[in-house]
Amino acid sequence: GAGVSQSPSNKVTEKGKDVELRCDPISGHTALYWYRQSLGQGLEFLIYFQGNSAPDKSGLPSDRFSAERTGGSVSTLTIQRTQQEDSAVYLCASSLVLGGRRVGETQYFGPGTRLLVL
Amino acid sequence: QKEVEQNSGPLSVPEGAIASLNCTYSDRVSQSFFWYRQYSGKSPELIMSIYSNGDKEDGRFTAQLNKASQYVSLLIRDSQPSDSATYLCAKRAGNNRKLIWGLGTSLAVNP
């Protein structure tokens, strides 16, 4: 595809339910990022995948949050036992990343998944 | 002190004026800086990246970086109503490719 895609675009769930959010990065991009943006707030880093390296999970807010990236492409962010404070827009981004240099640093964002926990 | 700080605004400028957006950061190690634009209800999109001290121009946009003073700015010349958006400043977190983001400055360009 031409850009980063995310699904679903909107998700309404009840407190305590599990949700899965999907991200399909730009073809060939080796780096994938998940962010969370609450209403009127900045971007909060959640997790970063780079190739076959161990992911950087330092931004995950609790052990209810997990993410995986299968085959170096599609990623799924899972939130277990959702809470109302999990309501936010979840954004996925990917970047090309060539070697260790600046080339390919630009992160391209998907349209986001708007999660509402009732 | 937040790692990346921006004035939340709103910054209001008349159409055709120069809009000046500022961002300060808390370390002397960061090397890569980015300005993204985010329209309401949309995802961020890259405007400019800058790595060296000085100015970098791209059309109506000029990014300015001063590593000694730890600030990066974005100037928008001949501002248009379509420039009305939130402008996010970000820096690369050292060798890790994740970005550290400011909270953004809201810009309103009035016709």
Coordinates of N, CA and C in Angstrom, one line a residue:
Chain A
G1 N 0.8 -1.2 0.0 CA 0.0 0.0 0.0 C 0.9 1.2 0.0
A2 N 0.2 2.4 -0.2 CA 1.0 3.6 -0.3 C 1.4 4.2 1.0
G3 N 0.7 3.9 2.0 CA 1.0 4.4 3.3 C 0.7 3.4 4.4
V4 N 0.9 3.9 5.7 CA 0.6 3.1 6.8 C -0.9 3.0 7.0
S5 N -1.3 1.7 7.2 CA -2.8 1.5 7.5 C -3.0 1.0 8.9
Q6 N -4.1 1.3 9.4 CA -4.4 0.9 10.8 C -5.9 0.4 10.8
S7 N -6.2 -0.6 11.6 CA -7.6 -1.0 11.8 C -7.8 -1.5 13.2
P8 N -9.0 -1.3 13.7 CA -10.1 -0.6 13.1 C -9.8 0.9 13.2
S9 N -10.6 1.7 12.5 CA -10.4 3.2 12.6 C -11.0 3.7 13.9
N10 N -12.1 3.0 14.4 CA -12.7 3.4 15.6 C -13.1 2.1 16.4
K11 N -13.0 2.1 17.7 CA -13.3 1.0 18.5 C -13.9 1.5 19.8
V12 N -15.1 1.0 20.0 CA -15.8 1.3 21.3 C -15.9 -0.1 22.1
T13 N -15.4 -0.1 23.3 CA -15.5 -1.3 24.0 C -15.9 -1.0 25.5
E14 N -16.2 -2.1 26.2 CA -16.6 -1.9 27.6 C -15.4 -2.2 28.5
K15 N -15.4 -1.5 29.6 CA -14.3 -1.6 30.6 C -14.2 -3.1 30.9
G16 N -12.9 -3.5 30.9 CA -12.6 -4.9 31.2 C -12.4 -5.8 30.1
K17 N -12.8 -5.4 28.9 CA -12.7 -6.2 27.7 C -11.3 -6.0 27.1
D18 N -10.8 -7.0 26.3 CA -9.6 -6.9 25.6 C -9.8 -6.4 24.2
V19 N -8.8 -5.6 23.7 CA -8.9 -5.1 22.4 C -7.6 -5.3 21.6
E20 N -7.7 -5.5 20.3 CA -6.5 -5.7 19.5 C -6.5 -4.6 18.4
L21 N -5.4 -3.9 18.2 CA -5.3 -2.9 17.2 C -4.2 -3.3 16.3
R22 N -4.5 -3.1 15.0 CA -3.6 -3.6 14.0 C -2.9 -2.4 13.2
C23 N -1.7 -2.7 12.8 CA -0.9 -1.7 12.0 C -0.2 -2.4 10.9
D24 N -0.4 -1.9 9.7 CA 0.3 -2.4 8.5 C 1.3 -1.3 8.0
P25 N 2.6 -1.5 8.2 CA 3.5 -0.4 7.8 C 3.7 -0.3 6.3
I26 N 4.4 0.7 5.9 CA 4.8 0.9 4.5 C 5.7 -0.3 4.2
S27 N 5.4 -0.8 3.0 CA 6.2 -2.0 2.6 C 7.7 -1.6 2.5
G28 N 8.6 -2.5 3.1 CA 10.0 -2.2 3.1 C 10.5 -1.5 4.3
H29 N 9.6 -0.9 5.1 CA 10.0 -0.1 6.3 C 10.3 -1.1 7.4
T30 N 11.5 -1.0 8.0 CA 12.0 -1.9 9.0 C 11.6 -1.5 10.4
A31 N 11.4 -0.3 10.6 CA 11.1 0.2 12.0 C 9.6 0.5 12.1
L32 N 9.0 0.2 13.2 CA 7.6 0.4 13.5 C 7.4 0.9 14.9
Y33 N 6.6 1.9 15.1 CA 6.4 2.6 16.3 C 4.9 2.6 16.7
W34 N 4.6 2.5 17.9 CA 3.3 2.7 18.4 C 3.3 3.9 19.4
Y35 N 2.3 4.8 19.2 CA 2.2 6.0 20.1 C 0.7 6.0 20.6
R36 N 0.5 6.8 21.6 CA -0.8 7.0 22.1 C -1.0 8.6 22.2
Q37 N -2.1 9.1 21.8 CA -2.4 10.5 22.0 C -3.8 10.7 22.6
S38 N -3.8 11.2 23.8 CA -5.0 11.5 24.4 C -5.5 12.9 24.0
L39 N -6.8 13.2 24.2 CA -7.4 14.4 23.7 C -6.6 15.6 24.2
G40 N -6.1 16.4 23.2 CA -5.4 17.6 23.6 C -4.0 17.4 24.1
Q41 N -3.5 16.2 24.0 CA -2.2 15.9 24.6 C -1.2 15.6 23.5
G42 N 0.1 15.5 23.8 CA 1.1 15.2 22.9 C 1.2 13.7 22.6
L43 N 2.1 13.3 21.8 CA 2.3 11.9 21.5 C 3.1 11.2 22.6
E44 N 2.5 10.1 23.1 CA 3.2 9.3 24.1 C 3.7 8.0 23.5
F45 N 5.1 7.9 23.5 CA 5.7 6.7 22.9 C 5.3 5.4 23.7
L46 N 5.0 4.4 23.0 CA 4.6 3.1 23.6 C 5.7 2.0 23.4
I47 N 6.0 1.7 22.1 CA 6.9 0.6 21.8 C 7.4 0.8 20.4
Y48 N 8.6 0.3 20.2 CA 9.3 0.5 19.0 C 9.9 -0.9 18.6
F49 N 9.7 -1.3 17.3 CA 10.3 -2.5 16.7 C 11.3 -2.1 15.6
Q50 N 12.4 -2.7 15.6 CA 13.4 -2.5 14.6 C 14.0 -3.8 14.1
G51 N 13.6 -4.2 12.9 CA 14.1 -5.4 12.3 C 13.9 -6.6 13.2
N52 N 14.9 -7.4 13.4 CA 14.9 -8.6 14.3 C 15.3 -8.3 15.7
S53 N 15.6 -7.0 16.0 CA 16.1 -6.7 17.4 C 15.0 -6.8 18.4
A54 N 15.4 -6.9 19.6 CA 14.4 -6.9 20.7 C 13.7 -5.6 20.7
P55 N 12.3 -5.5 20.8 CA 11.6 -4.3 20.8 C 11.9 -3.4 22.0
D56 N 11.8 -2.1 21.9 CA 11.9 -1.2 23.0 C 10.6 -1.0 23.6
K57 N 10.3 -1.6 24.7 CA 9.0 -1.6 25.3 C 8.9 -0.5 26.4
S58 N 9.9 0.4 26.5 CA 10.0 1.3 27.7 C 8.8 2.2 27.9
G59 N 8.0 2.4 26.8 CA 6.9 3.3 27.0 C 5.5 2.6 27.3
L60 N 5.5 1.3 27.4 CA 4.2 0.7 27.7 C 3.8 1.0 29.1
P61 N 2.6 1.5 29.3 CA 2.2 2.1 30.6 C 1.9 1.0 31.7
S62 N 1.6 -0.2 31.3 CA 1.3 -1.2 32.3 C 1.5 -2.6 31.6
D63 N 1.4 -3.7 32.4 CA 1.5 -5.0 31.8 C 0.2 -5.4 31.1
R64 N -0.8 -4.5 31.1 CA -2.0 -4.9 30.3 C -1.7 -4.6 28.8
F65 N -0.7 -3.9 28.5 CA -0.3 -3.5 27.2 C 0.8 -4.5 26.6
S66 N 0.6 -5.0 25.4 CA 1.6 -5.8 24.8 C 1.5 -5.6 23.3
A67 N 2.6 -5.9 22.6 CA 2.6 -5.7 21.1 C 3.5 -6.8 20.5
E68 N 3.1 -7.1 19.4 CA 4.0 -8.0 18.6 C 4.0 -7.6 17.2
R69 N 5.1 -8.1 16.5 CA 5.3 -7.8 15.1 C 5.7 -9.1 14.4
T70 N 4.8 -9.6 13.6 CA 5.0 -10.9 13.0 C 5.6 -10.7 11.6
G71 N 6.7 -11.5 11.3 CA 7.3 -11.5 10.0 C 7.9 -10.2 9.7
G72 N 8.2 -9.3 10.6 CA 8.8 -8.0 10.4 C 7.9 -7.1 9.7
S73 N 6.6 -7.3 9.7 CA 5.7 -6.4 9.0 C 4.6 -6.0 9.9
V74 N 3.4 -6.6 9.8 CA 2.2 -6.2 10.5 C 2.5 -6.3 12.0
S75 N 1.9 -5.4 12.7 CA 2.0 -5.3 14.2 C 0.6 -5.3 14.8
T76 N 0.5 -5.9 16.0 CA -0.7 -5.9 16.7 C -0.4 -5.4 18.1
L77 N -1.2 -4.4 18.5 CA -1.1 -3.8 19.9 C -2.3 -4.4 20.6
T78 N -2.1 -5.1 21.8 CA -3.2 -5.6 22.5 C -3.3 -4.9 23.9
I79 N -4.5 -4.6 24.2 CA -4.7 -4.0 25.6 C -5.7 -4.9 26.3
Q80 N -5.3 -5.5 27.4 CA -6.1 -6.4 28.1 C -6.8 -5.7 29.2
R81 N -8.0 -6.2 29.5 CA -8.8 -5.6 30.7 C -8.8 -4.1 30.6
T82 N -9.3 -3.6 29.5 CA -9.3 -2.1 29.2 C -9.9 -1.3 30.4
Q83 N -9.3 -0.1 30.6 CA -9.8 0.8 31.5 C -10.2 2.1 30.8
Q84 N -11.0 2.9 31.5 CA -11.5 4.1 30.8 C -10.3 5.1 30.5
E85 N -9.2 5.0 31.3 CA -8.1 5.9 31.0 C -7.3 5.4 29.7
D86 N -7.6 4.3 29.2 CA -7.0 3.8 28.0 C -7.6 4.5 26.7
S87 N -8.7 5.2 26.9 CA -9.4 5.9 25.8 C -8.4 6.9 25.2
A88 N -8.1 6.8 23.9 CA -7.2 7.7 23.3 C -7.1 7.3 21.8
V89 N -6.3 8.0 21.1 CA -6.0 7.7 19.7 C -4.7 6.9 19.7
Y90 N -4.7 5.8 19.1 CA -3.5 5.0 19.0 C -2.9 5.1 17.6
L91 N -1.7 5.6 17.6 CA -1.1 5.9 16.3 C 0.1 5.0 16.0
C92 N 0.2 4.5 14.8 CA 1.3 3.7 14.4 C 2.1 4.4 13.4
A93 N 3.4 4.3 13.4 CA 4.2 4.9 12.4 C 5.3 3.9 12.0
S94 N 5.8 4.2 10.8 CA 6.9 3.3 10.3 C 8.0 4.2 9.7
S95 N 9.2 3.7 9.7 CA 10.3 4.4 9.0 C 11.2 3.4 8.3
L96 N 11.9 3.9 7.3 CA 12.7 3.0 6.4 C 13.9 2.5 7.2
V97 N 14.7 3.4 7.7 CA 16.0 3.1 8.5 C 17.0 2.3 7.6
L98 N 18.0 3.0 7.2 CA 19.1 2.4 6.4 C 20.4 2.5 7.2
G99 N 21.0 1.4 7.5 CA 22.2 1.4 8.3 C 21.9 2.1 9.7
G100 N 22.9 2.9 10.1 CA 22.7 3.6 11.4 C 22.6 5.1 11.2
R101 N 22.4 5.5 9.9 CA 22.5 7.0 9.7 C 21.1 7.6 9.6
R102 N 21.1 8.9 9.3 CA 19.9 9.7 9.4 C 18.9 9.3 8.3
V103 N 19.5 8.8 7.2 CA 18.6 8.4 6.1 C 17.6 7.5 6.5
G104 N 16.3 7.7 6.2 CA 15.3 6.9 6.5 C 14.7 7.1 7.9
E105 N 15.1 8.2 8.5 CA 14.5 8.5 9.9 C 13.1 9.0 9.9
T106 N 12.6 9.6 8.8 CA 11.3 10.1 8.8 C 10.3 9.1 9.2
Q107 N 9.4 9.4 10.2 CA 8.4 8.5 10.6 C 7.1 8.9 9.8
Y108 N 6.5 7.9 9.2 CA 5.2 8.1 8.5 C 4.1 7.5 9.3
F109 N 3.1 8.3 9.6 CA 2.0 7.9 10.5 C 0.8 7.3 9.8
G110 N 0.2 6.4 10.4 CA -1.1 5.9 9.9 C -2.2 6.8 10.4
P111 N -3.5 6.5 10.0 CA -4.6 7.4 10.4 C -5.0 7.2 11.9
G112 N -4.5 6.2 12.5 CA -4.9 6.0 13.9 C -6.1 5.2 14.2
T113 N -6.2 4.7 15.4 CA -7.4 4.0 15.9 C -7.9 4.7 17.1
R114 N -9.1 5.2 17.0 CA -9.7 5.9 18.1 C -10.4 4.9 19.0
L115 N -9.9 4.8 20.2 CA -10.4 3.8 21.2 C -11.2 4.5 22.2
L116 N -12.4 4.1 22.5 CA -13.2 4.6 23.5 C -13.6 3.4 24.4
V117 N -13.3 3.6 25.7 CA -13.6 2.5 26.7 C -14.7 3.1 27.6
L118 N -15.9 2.4 27.6 CA -17.0 2.9 28.3 C -17.0 2.3 29.7
Chain B
Q1 N 11.9 19.3 34.3 CA 11.8 20.0 33.0 C 11.5 18.9 32.0
K2 N 10.5 19.1 31.1 CA 10.2 18.2 30.1 C 11.4 18.2 29.1
E3 N 11.6 17.0 28.4 CA 12.7 16.9 27.5 C 12.5 17.8 26.3
V4 N 11.3 18.0 25.8 CA 11.0 18.9 24.7 C 9.8 19.8 25.1
E5 N 10.0 21.1 25.1 CA 9.0 22.0 25.5 C 8.6 23.0 24.4
Q6 N 7.3 23.2 24.3 CA 6.7 24.1 23.4 C 5.7 24.9 24.1
N7 N 5.5 26.1 23.6 CA 4.4 27.0 24.1 C 3.1 26.4 23.4
S8 N 2.1 26.1 24.3 CA 0.9 25.5 23.7 C 0.1 26.4 22.8
G9 N 0.3 27.7 23.0 CA -0.5 28.7 22.2 C -1.9 28.8 22.8
P10 N -2.9 29.2 22.0 CA -2.8 29.3 20.6 C -2.0 30.6 20.1
L11 N -1.3 30.4 19.0 CA -0.6 31.5 18.4 C -1.5 31.9 17.2
S12 N -1.8 33.2 17.2 CA -2.7 33.7 16.2 C -2.0 34.7 15.4
V13 N -2.0 34.5 14.0 CA -1.4 35.5 13.1 C -2.3 35.8 12.0
P14 N -2.2 37.0 11.4 CA -3.0 37.3 10.2 C -2.5 36.7 9.0
E15 N -3.3 36.4 8.1 CA -2.9 35.8 6.8 C -1.8 36.7 6.2
G16 N -0.7 36.0 5.6 CA 0.4 36.8 5.0 C 1.5 37.1 6.0
A17 N 1.3 37.0 7.2 CA 2.3 37.3 8.2 C 3.3 36.1 8.4
I18 N 4.3 36.3 9.2 CA 5.3 35.3 9.5 C 4.9 34.7 10.9
A19 N 4.7 33.4 10.9 CA 4.5 32.7 12.1 C 5.8 32.1 12.6
S20 N 6.0 32.3 13.9 CA 7.3 31.8 14.5 C 6.9 30.9 15.7
L21 N 7.4 29.6 15.5 CA 7.1 28.6 16.5 C 8.4 28.2 17.1
N22 N 8.4 28.1 18.4 CA 9.7 27.7 19.1 C 9.6 26.5 19.9
C23 N 10.8 25.9 20.1 CA 10.9 24.6 20.8 C 12.2 24.6 21.6
T24 N 12.2 24.2 22.8 CA 13.5 24.0 23.5 C 13.6 22.6 24.0
Y25 N 14.8 22.1 24.2 CA 15.0 20.8 24.6 C 16.1 20.7 25.7
S26 N 16.1 19.6 26.4 CA 16.8 19.7 27.7 C 18.2 19.0 27.7
D27 N 18.7 18.6 26.5 CA 20.1 18.0 26.6 C 20.9 18.5 25.5
R28 N 22.2 18.3 25.6 CA 23.2 18.7 24.6 C 23.6 17.6 23.6
V29 N 22.9 16.4 23.8 CA 23.4 15.3 23.0 C 22.6 15.0 21.8
S30 N 21.3 15.4 21.8 CA 20.4 15.2 20.7 C 20.9 15.8 19.4
Q31 N 20.8 15.1 18.3 CA 21.4 15.5 17.0 C 20.3 15.7 15.9
S32 N 19.2 15.1 16.1 CA 18.1 15.1 15.0 C 16.9 15.7 15.6
F33 N 16.3 16.7 14.8 CA 15.1 17.4 15.2 C 14.1 17.4 14.1
F34 N 12.9 17.4 14.5 CA 11.8 17.3 13.5 C 10.7 18.2 13.8
W35 N 10.0 18.8 12.8 CA 8.8 19.5 12.9 C 7.7 18.8 12.2
Y36 N 6.6 18.4 12.9 CA 5.5 17.8 12.3 C 4.3 18.7 12.4
R37 N 3.4 18.6 11.5 CA 2.1 19.4 11.5 C 1.0 18.4 11.7
Q38 N 0.1 18.7 12.6 CA -1.1 17.9 12.8 C -2.4 18.7 12.7
Y39 N -3.2 18.4 11.7 CA -4.5 19.0 11.6 C -5.4 18.3 12.6
S40 N -6.4 19.0 13.0 CA -7.4 18.4 14.0 C -8.0 17.1 13.5
G41 N -7.9 16.1 14.2 CA -8.5 14.8 13.9 C -7.7 14.0 12.9
K42 N -6.5 14.5 12.6 CA -5.6 13.8 11.6 C -4.3 13.4 12.3
S43 N -3.5 12.7 11.5 CA -2.2 12.2 12.0 C -1.1 13.2 11.7
P44 N 0.0 13.2 12.5 CA 1.1 14.1 12.2 C 1.7 13.8 10.9
E45 N 2.2 14.8 10.2 CA 2.9 14.7 9.0 C 4.2 15.6 9.1
L46 N 5.3 15.0 8.5 CA 6.6 15.7 8.6 C 6.6 17.0 7.8
I47 N 7.1 18.1 8.4 CA 7.3 19.3 7.6 C 8.8 19.4 7.3
M48 N 9.6 19.3 8.3 CA 11.1 19.5 8.2 C 11.8 18.7 9.2
S49 N 13.0 18.3 8.8 CA 14.0 17.7 9.7 C 15.2 18.6 9.6
I50 N 15.9 18.7 10.7 CA 17.1 19.5 10.8 C 18.2 18.9 11.7
Y51 N 19.4 18.9 11.3 CA 20.5 18.2 12.0 C 21.6 19.1 12.4
S52 N 21.8 20.2 11.6 CA 23.0 21.0 11.8 C 22.6 22.4 12.3
N53 N 23.4 23.1 13.0 CA 23.2 24.4 13.4 C 22.9 25.3 12.2
G54 N 22.0 26.3 12.4 CA 21.8 27.2 11.3 C 20.3 27.1 10.8
D55 N 20.1 27.6 9.6 CA 18.8 27.6 9.0 C 18.7 26.5 7.9
K56 N 17.5 26.0 7.7 CA 17.2 25.1 6.6 C 15.9 25.5 6.1
E57 N 15.8 25.8 4.8 CA 14.6 26.4 4.1 C 14.0 25.4 3.2
D58 N 12.7 25.4 3.2 CA 12.0 24.5 2.3 C 10.7 25.2 1.9
G59 N 10.6 25.9 0.8 CA 9.5 26.7 0.4 C 9.2 27.8 1.4
R60 N 8.0 27.8 2.0 CA 7.7 28.9 2.9 C 8.1 28.6 4.3
F61 N 8.7 27.4 4.5 CA 9.1 27.0 5.9 C 10.6 27.1 6.0
T62 N 11.1 27.6 7.2 CA 12.5 27.7 7.6 C 12.6 27.1 9.0
A63 N 13.4 26.1 9.2 CA 13.8 25.6 10.5 C 15.1 26.2 10.9
Q64 N 15.2 26.5 12.2 CA 16.4 27.1 12.7 C 16.9 26.2 13.9
L65 N 18.1 25.8 14.0 CA 18.6 25.0 15.1 C 19.8 25.7 15.7
N66 N 19.8 25.8 17.0 CA 20.9 26.3 17.8 C 21.2 25.4 18.9
K67 N 22.2 24.5 18.7 CA 22.4 23.5 19.7 C 23.0 24.0 21.0
A68 N 23.8 25.1 20.9 CA 24.4 25.7 22.1 C 23.3 26.2 23.0
S69 N 22.2 26.8 22.5 CA 21.1 27.3 23.2 C 20.0 26.3 23.4
Q70 N 20.1 25.2 22.8 CA 19.2 24.1 22.9 C 17.8 24.5 22.5
Y71 N 17.7 25.1 21.3 CA 16.4 25.4 20.8 C 16.3 25.2 19.3
V72 N 15.1 24.9 18.8 CA 14.9 24.8 17.4 C 13.6 25.5 17.1
S73 N 13.5 26.2 16.0 CA 12.3 27.0 15.7 C 11.9 26.7 14.3
L74 N 10.6 27.1 14.0 CA 10.1 26.9 12.7 C 9.4 28.3 12.3
L75 N 9.8 28.8 11.2 CA 9.2 30.0 10.7 C 8.4 29.7 9.5
I76 N 7.2 30.2 9.4 CA 6.3 30.0 8.3 C 6.0 31.4 7.7
R77 N 6.5 31.6 6.5 CA 6.4 32.9 5.8 C 5.0 32.9 5.0
D78 N 4.5 34.1 4.8 CA 3.3 34.2 4.1 C 2.2 33.2 4.6
S79 N 1.9 33.2 5.8 CA 1.0 32.3 6.5 C -0.3 32.3 5.8
Q80 N -0.9 31.1 5.6 CA -2.1 30.9 5.0 C -3.1 30.2 6.0
P81 N -4.4 30.5 5.8 CA -5.4 29.8 6.7 C -5.2 28.3 6.7
S82 N -4.7 27.7 5.6 CA -4.5 26.3 5.6 C -3.3 25.8 6.4
D83 N -2.6 26.8 6.9 CA -1.5 26.4 7.9 C -2.0 26.3 9.3
S84 N -3.2 26.6 9.5 CA -3.8 26.5 10.9 C -3.8 25.0 11.3
A85 N -3.1 24.7 12.3 CA -2.9 23.3 12.8 C -2.1 23.4 14.1
T86 N -1.8 22.2 14.6 CA -0.9 22.1 15.7 C 0.5 21.6 15.2
Y87 N 1.5 22.3 15.6 CA 2.9 22.0 15.2 C 3.6 21.3 16.3
L88 N 4.1 20.1 16.0 CA 4.8 19.3 17.0 C 6.3 19.3 16.7
C89 N 7.0 19.5 17.8 CA 8.5 19.5 17.7 C 8.9 18.1 18.3
A90 N 9.9 17.5 17.7 CA 10.4 16.2 18.2 C 11.9 16.1 18.1
K91 N 12.5 15.4 19.0 CA 13.9 15.1 18.8 C 14.1 13.6 18.9
R92 N 15.2 13.2 18.3 CA 15.5 11.8 18.3 C 16.2 11.5 19.7
A93 N 15.9 10.4 20.3 CA 16.4 10.1 21.6 C 17.7 9.3 21.5
G94 N 18.8 10.0 21.2 CA 20.1 9.4 21.1 C 20.2 8.4 20.1
N95 N 20.8 7.3 20.4 CA 21.0 6.2 19.4 C 19.7 5.4 19.1
N96 N 18.8 5.6 20.0 CA 17.5 4.9 19.9 C 16.7 5.8 18.9
R97 N 16.0 5.1 18.0 CA 15.3 5.9 16.9 C 13.9 6.4 17.4
K98 N 13.5 6.1 18.6 CA 12.2 6.7 19.0 C 12.4 8.2 19.1
L99 N 11.3 8.9 18.9 CA 11.3 10.3 19.0 C 10.6 10.8 20.4
I100 N 11.2 11.8 20.9 CA 10.6 12.5 22.1 C 9.9 13.7 21.6
W101 N 8.6 13.8 22.0 CA 7.7 14.9 21.4 C 7.4 16.0 22.4
G102 N 7.3 17.2 21.9 CA 6.7 18.2 22.6 C 5.2 18.1 22.5
L103 N 4.5 18.9 23.3 CA 3.0 18.8 23.3 C 2.3 19.6 22.2
G104 N 3.2 20.4 21.5 CA 2.6 21.0 20.3 C 2.2 22.5 20.5
T105 N 2.3 23.3 19.5 CA 1.8 24.7 19.5 C 0.7 24.8 18.5
S106 N -0.5 25.3 19.0 CA -1.6 25.5 18.1 C -1.5 26.8 17.4
L107 N -1.5 26.8 16.1 CA -1.4 28.0 15.2 C -2.8 28.2 14.5
A108 N -3.2 29.5 14.6 CA -4.4 29.9 13.9 C -4.0 31.1 13.0
V109 N -4.2 30.9 11.7 CA -4.0 31.9 10.7 C -5.3 32.5 10.3
N110 N -5.5 33.8 10.6 CA -6.8 34.4 10.4 C -6.9 35.1 9.0
P111 N -7.9 34.8 8.2 CA -8.0 35.5 6.9 C -8.2 37.0 7.0

